[in-house]
XYZ file of C-alpha atoms in Angstrom:
640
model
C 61.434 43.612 -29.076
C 60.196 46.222 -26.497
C 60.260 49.603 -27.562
C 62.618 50.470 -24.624
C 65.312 48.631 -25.838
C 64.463 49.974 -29.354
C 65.010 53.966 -28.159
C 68.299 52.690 -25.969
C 69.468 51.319 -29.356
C 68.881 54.425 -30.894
C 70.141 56.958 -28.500
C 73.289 55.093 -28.448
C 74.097 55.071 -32.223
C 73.038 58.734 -32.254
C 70.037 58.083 -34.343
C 67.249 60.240 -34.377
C 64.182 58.132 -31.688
C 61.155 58.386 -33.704
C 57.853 57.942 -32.277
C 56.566 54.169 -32.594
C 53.349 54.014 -33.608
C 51.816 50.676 -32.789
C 47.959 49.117 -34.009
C 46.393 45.646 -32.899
C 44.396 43.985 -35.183
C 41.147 43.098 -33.035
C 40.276 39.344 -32.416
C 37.445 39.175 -34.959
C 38.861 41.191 -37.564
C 42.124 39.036 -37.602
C 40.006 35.319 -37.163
C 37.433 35.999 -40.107
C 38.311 34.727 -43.420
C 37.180 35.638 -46.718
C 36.690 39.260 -45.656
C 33.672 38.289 -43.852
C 32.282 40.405 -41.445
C 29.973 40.045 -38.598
C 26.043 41.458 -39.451
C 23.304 41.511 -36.875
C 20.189 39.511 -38.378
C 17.638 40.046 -35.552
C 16.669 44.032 -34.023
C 18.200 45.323 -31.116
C 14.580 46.041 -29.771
C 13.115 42.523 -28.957
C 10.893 43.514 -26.348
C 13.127 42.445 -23.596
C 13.285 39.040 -25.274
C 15.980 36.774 -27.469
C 15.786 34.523 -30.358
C 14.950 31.405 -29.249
C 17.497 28.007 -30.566
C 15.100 25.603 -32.644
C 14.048 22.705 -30.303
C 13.387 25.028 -27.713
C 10.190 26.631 -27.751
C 7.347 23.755 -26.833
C 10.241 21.554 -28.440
C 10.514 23.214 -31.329
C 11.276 26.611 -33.083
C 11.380 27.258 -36.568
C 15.251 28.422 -37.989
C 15.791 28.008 -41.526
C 17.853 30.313 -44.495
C 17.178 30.694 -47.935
C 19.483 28.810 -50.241
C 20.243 32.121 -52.255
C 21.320 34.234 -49.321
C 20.304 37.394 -47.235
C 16.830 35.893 -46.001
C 16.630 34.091 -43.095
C 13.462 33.241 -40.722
C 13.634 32.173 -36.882
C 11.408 31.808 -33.806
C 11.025 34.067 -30.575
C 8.962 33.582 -27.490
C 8.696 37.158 -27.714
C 6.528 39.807 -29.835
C 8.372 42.421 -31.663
C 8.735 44.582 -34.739
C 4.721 45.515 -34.825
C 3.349 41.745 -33.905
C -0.626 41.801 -32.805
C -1.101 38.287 -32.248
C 0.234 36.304 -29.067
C 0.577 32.859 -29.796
C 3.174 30.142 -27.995
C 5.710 32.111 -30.722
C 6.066 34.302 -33.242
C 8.082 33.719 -36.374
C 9.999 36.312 -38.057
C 11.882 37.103 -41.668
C 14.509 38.730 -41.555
C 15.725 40.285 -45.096
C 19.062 42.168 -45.720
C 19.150 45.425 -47.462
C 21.820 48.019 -48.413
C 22.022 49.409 -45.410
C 21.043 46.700 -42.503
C 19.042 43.410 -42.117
C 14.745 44.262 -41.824
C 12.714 42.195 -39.476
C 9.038 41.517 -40.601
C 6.823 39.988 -38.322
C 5.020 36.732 -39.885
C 2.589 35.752 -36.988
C -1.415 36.681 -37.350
C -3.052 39.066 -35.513
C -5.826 36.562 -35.012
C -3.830 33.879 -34.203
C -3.753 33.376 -29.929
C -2.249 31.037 -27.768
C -4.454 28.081 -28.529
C -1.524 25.858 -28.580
C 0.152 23.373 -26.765
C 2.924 24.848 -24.821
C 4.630 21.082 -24.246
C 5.290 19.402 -27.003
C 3.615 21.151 -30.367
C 6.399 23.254 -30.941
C 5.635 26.852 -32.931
C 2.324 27.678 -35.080
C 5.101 27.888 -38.364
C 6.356 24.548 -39.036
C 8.308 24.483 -42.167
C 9.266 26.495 -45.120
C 10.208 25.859 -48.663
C 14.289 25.840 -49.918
C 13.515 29.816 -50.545
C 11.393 30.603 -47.764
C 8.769 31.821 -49.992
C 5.962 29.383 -48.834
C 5.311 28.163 -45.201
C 3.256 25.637 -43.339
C 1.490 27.111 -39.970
C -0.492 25.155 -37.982
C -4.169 27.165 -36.666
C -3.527 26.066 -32.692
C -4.580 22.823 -30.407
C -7.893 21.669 -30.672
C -7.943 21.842 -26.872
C -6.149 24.057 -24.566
C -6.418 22.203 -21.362
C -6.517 18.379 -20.707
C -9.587 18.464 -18.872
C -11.836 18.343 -21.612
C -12.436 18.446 -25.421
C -13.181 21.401 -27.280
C -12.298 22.863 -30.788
C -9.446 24.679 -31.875
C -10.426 28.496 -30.792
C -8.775 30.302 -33.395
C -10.772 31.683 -36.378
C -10.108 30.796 -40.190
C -7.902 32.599 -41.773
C -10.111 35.227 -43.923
C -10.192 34.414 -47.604
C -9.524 30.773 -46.959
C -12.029 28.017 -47.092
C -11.021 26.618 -43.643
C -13.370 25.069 -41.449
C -13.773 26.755 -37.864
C -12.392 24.662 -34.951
C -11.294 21.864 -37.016
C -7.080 21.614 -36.336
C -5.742 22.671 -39.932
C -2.918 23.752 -41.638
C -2.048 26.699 -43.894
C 0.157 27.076 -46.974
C 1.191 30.674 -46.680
C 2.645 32.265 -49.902
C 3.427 35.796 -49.692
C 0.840 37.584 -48.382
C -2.244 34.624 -49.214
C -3.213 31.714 -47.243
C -4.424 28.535 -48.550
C -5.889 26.025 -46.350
C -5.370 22.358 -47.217
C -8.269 20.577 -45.273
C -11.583 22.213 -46.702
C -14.577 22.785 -45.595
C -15.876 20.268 -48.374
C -13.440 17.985 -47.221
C -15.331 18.053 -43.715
C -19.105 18.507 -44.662
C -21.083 15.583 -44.690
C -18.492 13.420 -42.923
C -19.828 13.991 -39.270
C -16.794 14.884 -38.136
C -16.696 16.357 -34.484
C -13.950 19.864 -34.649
C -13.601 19.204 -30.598
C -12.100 15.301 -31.210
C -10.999 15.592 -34.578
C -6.752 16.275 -34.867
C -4.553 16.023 -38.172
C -0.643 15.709 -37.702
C 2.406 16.994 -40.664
C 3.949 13.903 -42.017
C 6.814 15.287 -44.463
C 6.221 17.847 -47.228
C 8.703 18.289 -50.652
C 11.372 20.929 -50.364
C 8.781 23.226 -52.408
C 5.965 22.746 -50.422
C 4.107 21.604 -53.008
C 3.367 18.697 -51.918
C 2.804 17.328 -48.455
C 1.429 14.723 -46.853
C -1.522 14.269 -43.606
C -2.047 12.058 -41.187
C -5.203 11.831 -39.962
C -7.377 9.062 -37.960
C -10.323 10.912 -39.343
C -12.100 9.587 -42.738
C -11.867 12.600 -44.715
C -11.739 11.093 -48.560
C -12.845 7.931 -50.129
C -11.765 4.927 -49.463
C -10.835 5.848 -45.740
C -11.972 4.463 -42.835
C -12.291 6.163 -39.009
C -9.271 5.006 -37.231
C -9.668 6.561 -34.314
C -10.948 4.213 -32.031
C -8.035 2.320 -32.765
C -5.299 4.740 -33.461
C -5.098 3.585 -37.050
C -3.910 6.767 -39.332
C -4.730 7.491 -42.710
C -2.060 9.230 -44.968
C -3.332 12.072 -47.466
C -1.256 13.803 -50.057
C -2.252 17.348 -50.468
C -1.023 18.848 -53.682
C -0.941 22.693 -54.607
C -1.288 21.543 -58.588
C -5.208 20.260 -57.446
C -5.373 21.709 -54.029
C -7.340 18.842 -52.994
C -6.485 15.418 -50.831
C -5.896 12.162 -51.965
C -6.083 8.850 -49.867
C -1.695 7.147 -49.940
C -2.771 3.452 -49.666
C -4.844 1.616 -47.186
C -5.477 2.730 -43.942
C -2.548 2.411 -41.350
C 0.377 3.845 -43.513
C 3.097 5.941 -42.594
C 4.974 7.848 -44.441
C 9.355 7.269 -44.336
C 11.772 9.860 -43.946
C 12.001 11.609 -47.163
C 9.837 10.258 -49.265
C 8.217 12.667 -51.389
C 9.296 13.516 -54.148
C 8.654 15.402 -57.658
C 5.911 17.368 -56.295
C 4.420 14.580 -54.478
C 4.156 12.350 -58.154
C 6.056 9.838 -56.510
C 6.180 8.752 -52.777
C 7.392 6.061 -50.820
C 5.618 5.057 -47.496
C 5.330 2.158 -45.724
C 2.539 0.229 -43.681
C 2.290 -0.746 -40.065
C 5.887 -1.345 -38.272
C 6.624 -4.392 -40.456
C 6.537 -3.287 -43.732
C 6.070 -3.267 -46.845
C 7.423 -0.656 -47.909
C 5.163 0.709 -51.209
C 5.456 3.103 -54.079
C 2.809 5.716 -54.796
C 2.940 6.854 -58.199
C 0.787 9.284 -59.897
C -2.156 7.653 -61.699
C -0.717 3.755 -61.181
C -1.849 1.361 -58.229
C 0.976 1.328 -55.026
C 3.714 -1.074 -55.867
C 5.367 -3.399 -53.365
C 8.699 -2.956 -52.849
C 10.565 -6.489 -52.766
C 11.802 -8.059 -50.256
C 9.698 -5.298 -47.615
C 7.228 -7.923 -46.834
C 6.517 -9.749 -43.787
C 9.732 -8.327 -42.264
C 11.592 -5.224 -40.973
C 11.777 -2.925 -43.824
C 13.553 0.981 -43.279
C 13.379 3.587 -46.591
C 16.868 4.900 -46.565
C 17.411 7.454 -48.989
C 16.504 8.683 -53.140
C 17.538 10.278 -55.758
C 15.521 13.750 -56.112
C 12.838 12.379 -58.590
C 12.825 9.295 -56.746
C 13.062 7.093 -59.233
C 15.921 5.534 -57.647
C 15.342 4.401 -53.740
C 17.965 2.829 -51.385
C 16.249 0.697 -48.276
C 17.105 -1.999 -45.680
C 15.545 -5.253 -45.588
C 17.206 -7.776 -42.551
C 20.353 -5.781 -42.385
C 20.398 -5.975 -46.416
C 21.180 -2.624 -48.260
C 18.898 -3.165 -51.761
C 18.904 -0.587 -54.697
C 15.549 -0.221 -56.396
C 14.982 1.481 -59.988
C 11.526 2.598 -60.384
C 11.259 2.399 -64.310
C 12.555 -1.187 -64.105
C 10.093 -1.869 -60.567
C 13.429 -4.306 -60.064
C 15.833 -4.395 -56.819
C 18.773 -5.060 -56.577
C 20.850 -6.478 -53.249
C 24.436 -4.312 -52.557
C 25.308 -5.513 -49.253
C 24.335 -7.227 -46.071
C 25.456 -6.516 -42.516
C 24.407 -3.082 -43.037
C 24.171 -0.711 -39.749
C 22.988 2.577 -41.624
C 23.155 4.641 -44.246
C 24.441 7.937 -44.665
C 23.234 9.515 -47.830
C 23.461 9.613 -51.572
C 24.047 11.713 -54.437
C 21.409 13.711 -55.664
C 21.071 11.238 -59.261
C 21.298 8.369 -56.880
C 24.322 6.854 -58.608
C 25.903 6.840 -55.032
C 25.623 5.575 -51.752
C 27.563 5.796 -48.651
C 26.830 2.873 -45.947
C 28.208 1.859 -42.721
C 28.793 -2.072 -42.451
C 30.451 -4.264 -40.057
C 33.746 -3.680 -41.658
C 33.840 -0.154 -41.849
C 32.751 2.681 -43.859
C 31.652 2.076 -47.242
C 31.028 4.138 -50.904
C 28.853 1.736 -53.105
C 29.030 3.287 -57.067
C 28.464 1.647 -60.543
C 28.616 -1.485 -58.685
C 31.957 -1.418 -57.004
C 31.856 -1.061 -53.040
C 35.428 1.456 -51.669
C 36.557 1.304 -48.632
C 36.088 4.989 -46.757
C 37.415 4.629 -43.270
C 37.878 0.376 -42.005
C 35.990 -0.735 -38.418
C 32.444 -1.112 -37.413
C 32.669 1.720 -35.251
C 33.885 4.353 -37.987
C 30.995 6.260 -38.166
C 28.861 7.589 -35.496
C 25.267 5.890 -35.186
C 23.894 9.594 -35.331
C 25.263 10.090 -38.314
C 22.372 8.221 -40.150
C 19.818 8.095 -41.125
C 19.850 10.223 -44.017
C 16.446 11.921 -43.558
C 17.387 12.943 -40.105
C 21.004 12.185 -39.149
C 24.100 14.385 -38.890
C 25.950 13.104 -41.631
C 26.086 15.297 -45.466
C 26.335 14.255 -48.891
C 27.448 16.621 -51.716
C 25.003 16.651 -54.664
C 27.528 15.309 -57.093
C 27.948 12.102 -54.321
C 31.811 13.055 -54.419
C 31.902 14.248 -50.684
C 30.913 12.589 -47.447
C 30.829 14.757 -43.877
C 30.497 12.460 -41.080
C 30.834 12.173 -37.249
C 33.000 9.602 -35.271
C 34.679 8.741 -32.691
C 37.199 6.438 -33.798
C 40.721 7.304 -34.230
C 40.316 7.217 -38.134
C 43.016 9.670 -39.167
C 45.831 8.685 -35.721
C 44.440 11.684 -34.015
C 44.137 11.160 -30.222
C 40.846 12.679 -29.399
C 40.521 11.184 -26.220
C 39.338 14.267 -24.123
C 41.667 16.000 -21.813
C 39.084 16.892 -18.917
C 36.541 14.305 -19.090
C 38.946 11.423 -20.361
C 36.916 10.039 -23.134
C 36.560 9.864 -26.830
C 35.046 12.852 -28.154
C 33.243 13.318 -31.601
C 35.656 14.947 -34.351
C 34.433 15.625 -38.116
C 35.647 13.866 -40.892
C 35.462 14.991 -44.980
C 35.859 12.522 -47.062
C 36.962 13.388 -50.889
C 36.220 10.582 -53.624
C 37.827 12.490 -56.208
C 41.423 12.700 -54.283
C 40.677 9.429 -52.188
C 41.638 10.150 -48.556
C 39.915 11.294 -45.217
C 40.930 14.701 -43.357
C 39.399 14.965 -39.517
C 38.762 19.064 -39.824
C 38.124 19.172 -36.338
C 40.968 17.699 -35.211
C 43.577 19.810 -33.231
C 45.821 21.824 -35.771
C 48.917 21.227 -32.840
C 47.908 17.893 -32.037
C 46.694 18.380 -28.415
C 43.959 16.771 -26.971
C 40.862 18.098 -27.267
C 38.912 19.622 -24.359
C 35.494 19.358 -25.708
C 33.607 17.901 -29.166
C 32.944 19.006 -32.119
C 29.620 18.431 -33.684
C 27.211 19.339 -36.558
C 23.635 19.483 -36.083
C 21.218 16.792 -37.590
C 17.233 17.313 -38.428
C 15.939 19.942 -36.591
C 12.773 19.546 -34.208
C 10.209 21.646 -34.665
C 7.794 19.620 -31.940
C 6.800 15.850 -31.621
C 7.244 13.675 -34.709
C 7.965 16.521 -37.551
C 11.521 16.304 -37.839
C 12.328 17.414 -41.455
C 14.733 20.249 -41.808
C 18.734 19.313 -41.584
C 20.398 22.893 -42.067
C 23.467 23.309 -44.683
C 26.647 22.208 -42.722
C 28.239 21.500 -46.220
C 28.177 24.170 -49.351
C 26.406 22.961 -52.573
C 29.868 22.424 -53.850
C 31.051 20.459 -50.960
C 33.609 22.730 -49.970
C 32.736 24.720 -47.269
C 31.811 23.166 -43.374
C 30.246 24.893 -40.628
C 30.261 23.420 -37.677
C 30.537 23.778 -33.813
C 33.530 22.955 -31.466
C 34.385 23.301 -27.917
C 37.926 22.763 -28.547
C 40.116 25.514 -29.182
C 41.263 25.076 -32.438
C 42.838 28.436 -33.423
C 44.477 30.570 -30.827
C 41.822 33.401 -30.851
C 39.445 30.740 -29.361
C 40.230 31.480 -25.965
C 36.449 30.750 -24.166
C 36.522 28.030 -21.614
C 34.783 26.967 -18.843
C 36.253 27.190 -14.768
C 36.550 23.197 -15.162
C 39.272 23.409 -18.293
C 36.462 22.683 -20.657
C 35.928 24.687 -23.760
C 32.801 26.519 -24.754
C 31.104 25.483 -28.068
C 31.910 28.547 -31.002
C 31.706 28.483 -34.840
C 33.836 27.530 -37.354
C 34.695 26.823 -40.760
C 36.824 24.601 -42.832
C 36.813 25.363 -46.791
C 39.400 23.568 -49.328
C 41.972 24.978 -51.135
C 40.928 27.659 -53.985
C 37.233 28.350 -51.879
C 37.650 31.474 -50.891
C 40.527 32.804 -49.461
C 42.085 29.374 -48.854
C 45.457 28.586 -50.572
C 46.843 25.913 -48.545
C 46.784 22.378 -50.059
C 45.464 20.763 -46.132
C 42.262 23.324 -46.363
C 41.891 26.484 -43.850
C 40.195 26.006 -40.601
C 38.712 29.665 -39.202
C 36.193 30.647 -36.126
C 33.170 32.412 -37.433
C 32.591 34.072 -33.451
C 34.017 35.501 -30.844
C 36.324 33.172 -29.237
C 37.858 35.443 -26.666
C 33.867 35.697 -25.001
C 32.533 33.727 -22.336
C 29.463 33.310 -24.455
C 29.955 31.338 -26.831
C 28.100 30.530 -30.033
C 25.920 27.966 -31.593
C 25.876 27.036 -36.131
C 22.322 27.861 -37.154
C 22.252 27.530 -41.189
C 23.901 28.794 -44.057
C 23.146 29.861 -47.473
C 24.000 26.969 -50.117
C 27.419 28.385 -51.233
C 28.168 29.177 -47.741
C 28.759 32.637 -48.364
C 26.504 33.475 -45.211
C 27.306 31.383 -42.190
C 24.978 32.053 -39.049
C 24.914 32.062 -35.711
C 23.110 32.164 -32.266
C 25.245 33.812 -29.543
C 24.660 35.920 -26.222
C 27.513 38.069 -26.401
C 27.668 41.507 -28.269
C 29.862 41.507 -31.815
C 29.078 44.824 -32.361
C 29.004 48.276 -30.609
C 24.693 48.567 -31.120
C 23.973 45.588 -29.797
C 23.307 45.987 -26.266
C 23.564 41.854 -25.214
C 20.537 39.131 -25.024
C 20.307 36.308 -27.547
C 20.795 37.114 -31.207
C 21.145 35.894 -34.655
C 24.419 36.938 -36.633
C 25.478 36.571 -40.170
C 28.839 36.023 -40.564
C 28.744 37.095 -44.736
C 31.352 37.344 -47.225
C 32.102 41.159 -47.688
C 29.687 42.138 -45.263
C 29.245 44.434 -42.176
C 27.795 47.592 -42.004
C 29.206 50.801 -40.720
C 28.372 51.579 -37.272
C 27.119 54.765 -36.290
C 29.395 57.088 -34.718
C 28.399 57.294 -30.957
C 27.094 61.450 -29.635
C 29.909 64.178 -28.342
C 29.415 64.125 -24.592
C 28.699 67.357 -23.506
C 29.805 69.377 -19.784
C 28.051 72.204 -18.035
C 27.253 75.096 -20.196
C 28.176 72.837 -23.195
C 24.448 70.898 -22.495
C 22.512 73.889 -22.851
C 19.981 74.067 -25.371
C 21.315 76.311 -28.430
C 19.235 79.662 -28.294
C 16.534 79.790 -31.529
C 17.564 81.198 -34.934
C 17.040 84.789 -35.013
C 13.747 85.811 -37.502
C 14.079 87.169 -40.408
C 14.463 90.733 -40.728
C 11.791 92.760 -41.788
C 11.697 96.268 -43.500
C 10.980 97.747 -39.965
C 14.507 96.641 -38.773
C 16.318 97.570 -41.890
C 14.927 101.535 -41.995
C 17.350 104.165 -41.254
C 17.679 106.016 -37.599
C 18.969 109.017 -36.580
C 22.047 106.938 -35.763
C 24.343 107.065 -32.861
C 24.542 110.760 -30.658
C 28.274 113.338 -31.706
C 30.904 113.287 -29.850
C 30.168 116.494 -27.119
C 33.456 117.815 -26.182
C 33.868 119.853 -22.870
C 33.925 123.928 -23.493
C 36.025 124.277 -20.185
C 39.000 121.849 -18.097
C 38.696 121.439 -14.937
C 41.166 123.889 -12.351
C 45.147 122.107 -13.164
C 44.294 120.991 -16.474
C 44.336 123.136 -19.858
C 42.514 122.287 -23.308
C 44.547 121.318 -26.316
C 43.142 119.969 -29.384
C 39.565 119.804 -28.170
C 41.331 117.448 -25.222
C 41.725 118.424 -21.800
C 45.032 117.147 -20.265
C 47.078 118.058 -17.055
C 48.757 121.224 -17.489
C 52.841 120.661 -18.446
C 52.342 117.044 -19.679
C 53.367 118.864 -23.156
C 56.081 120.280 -22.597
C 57.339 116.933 -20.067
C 57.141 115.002 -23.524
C 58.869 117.592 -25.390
C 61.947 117.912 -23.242
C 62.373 114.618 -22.404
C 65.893 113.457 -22.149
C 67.121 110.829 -24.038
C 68.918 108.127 -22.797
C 72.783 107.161 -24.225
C 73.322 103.912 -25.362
C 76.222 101.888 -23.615
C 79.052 101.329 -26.324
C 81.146 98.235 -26.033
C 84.718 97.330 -25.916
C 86.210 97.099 -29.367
């Protein structure tokens, strides 16, 4: 009702009109759930650059959160907070503190940019699950194509790296380790100007991670250079030393390293088998990987229980038992498994499938129900909850009646679907609260690319517990989301679904929320979030809050957070700007001593001619007796 009609109402019943006093909630405060608030990870001084997206920077960029929350690195093309090197990027951490996030710079001062600005991506390539060890490669072991030369970056002091060979480093804290050594080099007749080594996959730790190299650099290896045959070396921070995986010609699967590198699954050449590298015990074949195409799907976390395809044919392999076992044929992909491996989720040609304890349920019917880049597990966009229990996938199929057929473009677009096996049933969280059609899809990023070949970070769209998503839509799924483009189409922001009882959800369907801005033209793009989803970040242009000034940045969108602002400077207006005069000194004994004070009053021995003397005063002669005789005036009485 308008306040108008409000006073009229009043006025007229002879009410007193009271002064309305009316507040609007702003657009962030009123979308954010959980009492999250928006935090700005990356400094306002980036010397005139932006945080880079992963993918982006010579194809890659590094972007990754701790699981535990408040620590966070990512990539910039630029050099800020106190960097002295220059390579293709530098790599921050950024760390949050009682008062504001901190921004360390990780790159080495000796470290230039030896590095190939195409496709190498940045000189970090990975981190561990808590970001306190990293893997940086020293540069290119050429910088031009014209010729060969060796890599022109130094060791790293303290390490026992050997100069222009291509390496890599396993930083912990402040210490560097190298993991090819100069022993592992002398003797050999290696040439630094030819020789390359390339980062196969690495444990979640770090502590174990596995080389490729066409070089002979242990025994048993041969120089596969001249015909591009690789060998695979494990490099373990228990020994620190390299040992040959297999025979020449290996390559190592998605995944497939596991309890510190005691167990790892690879395969040789493109058509198989696929073999298992255990600790002290010769490789074992994996049946039915011989002689025919052969794809390492997905493990349990020790690894002693493998999923793989053989001819379309899903098999289940126990490790103790060195015995597999065949679940079903007609596979397309898989999608994951539980973290015990009692669980499997595969896509068929009848539909959607959960394989456990031997019995195969139906998730979601049709060949089509999941998106192909929702496998494969190592690298694809689909999400498995430790506990195997939930399944976050991507499709296009009209699994839940929605019409998702696109209003602009006029064709299917990607929604998200959750699947519960605990409460069997499937919920689309992207889809349209109201039902419309959508005007852009929704999506959830798989492996990210950090350059050519390494793809082996997939950050947390799904809490630990399974019930939290992050993801990106450009449909406008909650009316605050109000960002499209001049064409009708939306603009791609944050948001997040959590279940019933997480958080501040209470409603039995789940609570869908934007994490950004949705009333900016910028948008916003999911980066990672901690494993309970308690921080949720973001990459966006526009400006959240009042010190940022604009340019890319990295926000946290954290459970109880935000930081008070500091209250902006009184403008000042002509005199007002002038600089306050200096406090006065201190007074000494000198200014405190006694004068002969102020002169007496002199009074006049004679008046001038018309005017007489009276008490000491000269006035005009009669103004005495004037105020003596002064008539007084009657007052007026009136009528009784």
């Amino acid at each position: 009702m308008r306040i108008r009609a409000i006073r009229r109402r009043l006025w007229a019943s002879g009410g007193v009109c009271a002064l309305l006093l009316l507040t609007f909630a702003s657009p962030a405060g009123a979308a954010l759930p959980d009492g999250r608030g928006w935090e700005l990870v990356s400094p306002v001084e980036k010397n005139g650059g932006r945080i880079d997206p992963p993918e982006t920077i010579a194809k890659g960029g590094d972007l990754q959160a701790a699981a535990q929350g408040g620590l966070i690195t990512y990539s910039s093309a630029s050099s800020f907070a106190g960097g002295a090197g220059a390579p293709i990027a530098s790599q921050y951490l950024g760390t949050r503190t009682s008062s504001g996030w901190a921004t360390q710079n990780l790159t080495q001062p000796v470290f230039s940019g030896s590095y190939d600005f195409s496709d190498q991506g940045v000189p970090y390539r990975i981190f561990s699950t808590g970001l306190s060890r990293a893997l940086m490669l020293n540069g290119d072991r050429c910088r031009t194509e014209a010729s060969q030369c060796p890599v022109a970056n130094p060791p790293l002091p303290g390490t026992d790296a050997p100069a222009g060979f291509q390496d890599y480093y396993l930083r912990e804290g402040p210490s560097f380790e190298a993991l090819i050594g100069a022993s592992d080099i002398a003797g050999r007749g290696l040439d630094p100007s030819t020789f390359e080594v390339k980062l196969e996959g690495a444990s979640t730790d770090l502590g174990a991670v596995v080389l490729g190299s066409c070089s002979a650099l242990t025994a048993g290896a041969i120089d596969g250079c001249a015909t591009n045959a690789s060998n695979l070396y494990l490099w373990r921070k228990a020994t620190g030393a390299l040992t040959l995986l297999g025979t020449p010609g290996s390559k190592l699967v998605g995944g497939g390293i596991f309890q510190d590198g005691s167990r790892v699954y690879a395969y040789q050449l493109e058509d198989g088998p696929l073999f298992l590298y255990e600790e002290g015990q010769p490789p074992k074949a994996l049946p039915e990987t011989t002689g025919t195409p052969a794809s390492f799907e997905a493990a349990s976390t020790d690894g002693a229980i493998a999923y793989y395809t053989a001819n379309s044919t899903l098999h289940r392999y126990s490790a103790s038992t060195q015995t597999s076992t065949p679940l079903a044929s007609g596979v397309k992909g898989v999608l994951g498994t539980s973290a015990d491996g009692s669980t499997v989720y595969f896509q068929d040609e009848a539909g959607l499938e959960l394989w456990k304890e031997g019995t195969i349920t139906t998730v979601a019917a049709g060949e089509t129900a999941a998106d192909p880049s929702s496998w494969p597990p190592a690298t694809g966009a689909s999400r498995v909850s430790a506990d195997g229990q939930k399944l976050l996938f991507t499709s296009k199929a009209k699994l839940t009646g929605y019409d998702n057929t696109d209003k602009v473009s006029g064709q299917p677009d990607t929604e998200l679907f959750l699947y519960d096996a605990t409460a069997p049933g499937l919920k689309c969280i992207s889809c349209n609260p109201k039902g419309k059609k959508p005007i852009g899809p929704s999506t959830i990023p798989g492996a990210i690319r950090n350059g050519v070949g390494l793809q082996a970070y997939k950050p947390r769209a799904l809490s630990a517990n399974g019930k939290r998503v992050f993801f990106d839509s450009s449909d406008a799924l909650v009316v605050t989301d109000a960002n499209s483009k001049s064409g009708g189409a939306g603009i791609p922001d944050v948001y997040q679904w959590e279940a019933q009882g997480e958080g501040n959800c209470a409603l039995a369907a789940g609570c869908l929320s934007i994490l950004s801005n949705g009333a900016l033209p910028q948008g916003a793009t999911f980066a990672d979030a901690s494993a309970d989803g308690s921080d949720a970040y973001f990459l966006t242009e526009a400006s959240l809050i009042g010190t940022d000034p604009g340019s890319g940045d990295l926000y946290d969108a954290k459970v109880g957070g935000g930081f008070p602002e500091p209250q902006p400077p009184i403008p000042c207006e002509g005199d007002a700007c002038q600089i306050l005069p200096a406090v006065p000194a201190e007074p000494s004994l000198g200014t405190l001593a006694k004068g002969a004070g102020n002169p007496a009053v002199v009074y006049h021995k004679y008046c001038r001619k018309g005017y007489v003397k009276r008490k000491g005063i000269c006035e005009k002669q009669g103004a005495h007796h004037k105020r003596r005789h002064k008539p007084k005036t009657k007052k007026k009485r009136g009528k009784r």
